[in-house]
Amino acid sequence: MKNRLVCECCDIWVDDIKKALENGADSFEDLERSMRLGVLCSACIGDSKKVIEELKSELGI
């Protein structure tokens, strides 16, 4: 998956999410707690969840 901005409010990119998944995060909720993904304006939640699922599939998680 190409690196792109996912969460504008917290400056979270696809590569940041990928790194977190590789380091043991398993769900949107994990990333919400650890990275603050989706906690400010919430506009990225739907896209974030899709990115997480695609990356998990790509990584074989």
CSV table of N, CA and C in Angstrom, one decimal:
chain,number,residue,atom,x,y,z
A,1,MET,N,0.8,-1.2,0.0
A,1,MET,CA,0.0,0.0,0.0
A,1,MET,C,0.9,1.2,0.0
A,2,LYS,N,0.5,2.2,-0.8
A,2,LYS,CA,1.3,3.4,-0.9
A,2,LYS,C,1.1,4.3,0.3
A,3,ASN,N,2.2,4.9,0.7
A,3,ASN,CA,2.2,5.8,1.9
A,3,ASN,C,1.4,7.0,1.6
A,4,ARG,N,0.5,7.4,2.5
A,4,ARG,CA,-0.3,8.6,2.3
A,4,ARG,C,-0.8,9.0,3.7
A,5,LEU,N,-1.2,10.2,3.8
A,5,LEU,CA,-1.8,10.7,5.0
A,5,LEU,C,-3.1,10.1,5.3
A,6,VAL,N,-3.3,9.6,6.5
A,6,VAL,CA,-4.6,8.9,6.8
A,6,VAL,C,-5.3,9.8,7.8
A,7,CYS,N,-4.6,10.3,8.8
A,7,CYS,CA,-5.3,11.2,9.9
A,7,CYS,C,-4.6,12.5,9.9
A,8,GLU,N,-5.2,13.5,9.3
A,8,GLU,CA,-4.6,14.8,9.1
A,8,GLU,C,-4.4,15.5,10.5
A,9,CYS,N,-5.4,15.3,11.4
A,9,CYS,CA,-5.3,16.0,12.7
A,9,CYS,C,-4.1,15.6,13.5
A,10,CYS,N,-3.7,14.3,13.4
A,10,CYS,CA,-2.6,13.8,14.2
A,10,CYS,C,-1.4,13.5,13.4
A,11,ASP,N,-1.4,13.8,12.1
A,11,ASP,CA,-0.3,13.6,11.1
A,11,ASP,C,0.1,12.1,11.1
A,12,ILE,N,-0.9,11.2,10.9
A,12,ILE,CA,-0.6,9.8,10.9
A,12,ILE,C,-0.7,9.3,9.5
A,13,TRP,N,0.4,8.6,9.0
A,13,TRP,CA,0.5,8.1,7.7
A,13,TRP,C,0.3,6.6,7.6
A,14,VAL,N,0.1,6.1,6.5
A,14,VAL,CA,0.0,4.6,6.3
A,14,VAL,C,1.2,3.9,6.9
A,15,ASP,N,2.4,4.4,6.6
A,15,ASP,CA,3.6,3.8,7.1
A,15,ASP,C,3.6,3.8,8.6
A,16,ASP,N,3.0,4.8,9.3
A,16,ASP,CA,3.0,4.8,10.8
A,16,ASP,C,2.1,3.7,11.3
A,17,ILE,N,0.9,3.5,10.6
A,17,ILE,CA,0.0,2.4,11.0
A,17,ILE,C,0.6,1.1,10.7
A,18,LYS,N,1.3,0.9,9.6
A,18,LYS,CA,2.0,-0.3,9.3
A,18,LYS,C,3.0,-0.7,10.3
A,19,LYS,N,3.8,0.3,10.7
A,19,LYS,CA,4.8,0.0,11.8
A,19,LYS,C,4.2,-0.4,13.1
A,20,ALA,N,3.1,0.3,13.4
A,20,ALA,CA,2.4,-0.1,14.7
A,20,ALA,C,1.9,-1.5,14.6
A,21,LEU,N,1.3,-1.9,13.5
A,21,LEU,CA,0.8,-3.3,13.3
A,21,LEU,C,1.9,-4.3,13.4
A,22,GLU,N,3.1,-4.0,12.8
A,22,GLU,CA,4.2,-4.8,12.8
A,22,GLU,C,4.8,-5.0,14.3
A,23,ASN,N,4.5,-4.0,15.1
A,23,ASN,CA,5.0,-4.0,16.5
A,23,ASN,C,3.9,-4.5,17.5
A,24,GLY,N,2.8,-5.1,17.0
A,24,GLY,CA,1.9,-5.7,17.9
A,24,GLY,C,0.5,-5.2,18.0
A,25,ALA,N,0.3,-4.0,17.4
A,25,ALA,CA,-1.1,-3.4,17.5
A,25,ALA,C,-2.0,-4.4,16.6
A,26,ASP,N,-3.2,-4.5,17.0
A,26,ASP,CA,-4.1,-5.5,16.4
A,26,ASP,C,-5.4,-4.9,15.9
A,27,SER,N,-5.7,-3.7,16.3
A,27,SER,CA,-7.1,-3.2,15.9
A,27,SER,C,-7.1,-1.7,15.9
A,28,PHE,N,-8.1,-1.1,15.3
A,28,PHE,CA,-8.3,0.3,15.3
A,28,PHE,C,-8.2,0.9,16.8
A,29,GLU,N,-8.8,0.2,17.7
A,29,GLU,CA,-8.8,0.6,19.1
A,29,GLU,C,-7.4,0.7,19.7
A,30,ASP,N,-6.6,-0.3,19.3
A,30,ASP,CA,-5.2,-0.2,19.8
A,30,ASP,C,-4.5,1.0,19.3
A,31,LEU,N,-4.7,1.4,18.0
A,31,LEU,CA,-4.1,2.5,17.4
A,31,LEU,C,-4.7,3.8,17.9
A,32,GLU,N,-6.0,3.8,18.2
A,32,GLU,CA,-6.7,4.9,18.8
A,32,GLU,C,-6.0,5.3,20.1
A,33,ARG,N,-5.8,4.3,20.9
A,33,ARG,CA,-5.1,4.5,22.2
A,33,ARG,C,-3.7,4.9,22.1
A,34,SER,N,-2.9,4.2,21.3
A,34,SER,CA,-1.5,4.4,21.2
A,34,SER,C,-1.1,5.6,20.4
A,35,MET,N,-1.8,5.9,19.3
A,35,MET,CA,-1.4,6.9,18.3
A,35,MET,C,-2.4,8.1,18.3
A,36,ARG,N,-3.5,7.9,19.0
A,36,ARG,CA,-4.6,8.9,18.9
A,36,ARG,C,-5.3,9.0,17.6
A,37,LEU,N,-5.2,7.9,16.8
A,37,LEU,CA,-5.8,7.8,15.5
A,37,LEU,C,-7.3,8.0,15.6
A,38,GLY,N,-7.8,9.0,14.9
A,38,GLY,CA,-9.3,9.2,14.9
A,38,GLY,C,-9.9,9.9,16.1
A,39,VAL,N,-9.1,10.4,17.0
A,39,VAL,CA,-9.7,10.9,18.3
A,39,VAL,C,-10.1,12.4,18.2
A,40,LEU,N,-9.6,13.1,17.3
A,40,LEU,CA,-9.9,14.6,17.3
A,40,LEU,C,-11.2,14.9,16.5
A,41,CYS,N,-11.1,14.9,15.2
A,41,CYS,CA,-12.3,15.2,14.4
A,41,CYS,C,-13.1,14.0,14.0
A,42,SER,N,-12.5,12.8,14.0
A,42,SER,CA,-13.2,11.6,13.7
A,42,SER,C,-13.4,11.3,12.2
A,43,ALA,N,-13.1,12.3,11.4
A,43,ALA,CA,-13.3,12.1,9.9
A,43,ALA,C,-12.6,11.0,9.3
A,44,CYS,N,-11.5,10.5,9.9
A,44,CYS,CA,-10.7,9.5,9.2
A,44,CYS,C,-11.0,8.1,9.7
A,45,ILE,N,-11.9,7.9,10.6
A,45,ILE,CA,-12.2,6.6,11.2
A,45,ILE,C,-12.5,5.6,10.1
A,46,GLY,N,-13.4,5.8,9.2
A,46,GLY,CA,-13.8,4.8,8.2
A,46,GLY,C,-12.6,4.5,7.4
A,47,ASP,N,-11.9,5.4,6.9
A,47,ASP,CA,-10.7,5.2,6.0
A,47,ASP,C,-9.6,4.5,6.9
A,48,SER,N,-9.4,4.9,8.1
A,48,SER,CA,-8.4,4.2,9.0
A,48,SER,C,-8.7,2.7,9.1
A,49,LYS,N,-9.9,2.4,9.4
A,49,LYS,CA,-10.3,1.0,9.5
A,49,LYS,C,-10.0,0.2,8.3
A,50,LYS,N,-10.3,0.8,7.1
A,50,LYS,CA,-10.0,0.1,5.8
A,50,LYS,C,-8.5,-0.1,5.6
A,51,VAL,N,-7.7,1.0,6.0
A,51,VAL,CA,-6.3,0.9,5.8
A,51,VAL,C,-5.7,-0.2,6.8
A,52,ILE,N,-6.2,-0.3,8.0
A,52,ILE,CA,-5.8,-1.3,8.9
A,52,ILE,C,-6.1,-2.7,8.4
A,53,GLU,N,-7.3,-2.9,7.9
A,53,GLU,CA,-7.6,-4.2,7.4
A,53,GLU,C,-6.8,-4.6,6.2
A,54,GLU,N,-6.5,-3.6,5.2
A,54,GLU,CA,-5.7,-3.9,4.1
A,54,GLU,C,-4.3,-4.2,4.5
A,55,LEU,N,-3.7,-3.5,5.4
A,55,LEU,CA,-2.4,-3.7,5.9
A,55,LEU,C,-2.3,-5.0,6.6
A,56,LYS,N,-3.2,-5.4,7.4
A,56,LYS,CA,-3.2,-6.7,8.1
A,56,LYS,C,-3.2,-7.8,7.1
A,57,SER,N,-4.0,-7.7,6.0
A,57,SER,CA,-4.0,-8.7,5.0
A,57,SER,C,-2.6,-8.7,4.3
A,58,GLU,N,-2.1,-7.6,4.0
A,58,GLU,CA,-0.8,-7.5,3.3
A,58,GLU,C,0.3,-8.1,4.1
A,59,LEU,N,0.2,-7.9,5.5
A,59,LEU,CA,1.3,-8.4,6.4
A,59,LEU,C,1.0,-9.8,6.8
A,60,GLY,N,-0.2,-10.4,6.5
A,60,GLY,CA,-0.5,-11.7,6.9
A,60,GLY,C,-0.8,-11.8,8.4
A,61,ILE,N,-1.4,-10.8,8.9
A,61,ILE,CA,-1.8,-10.8,10.4
A,61,ILE,C,-3.2,-11.2,10.5
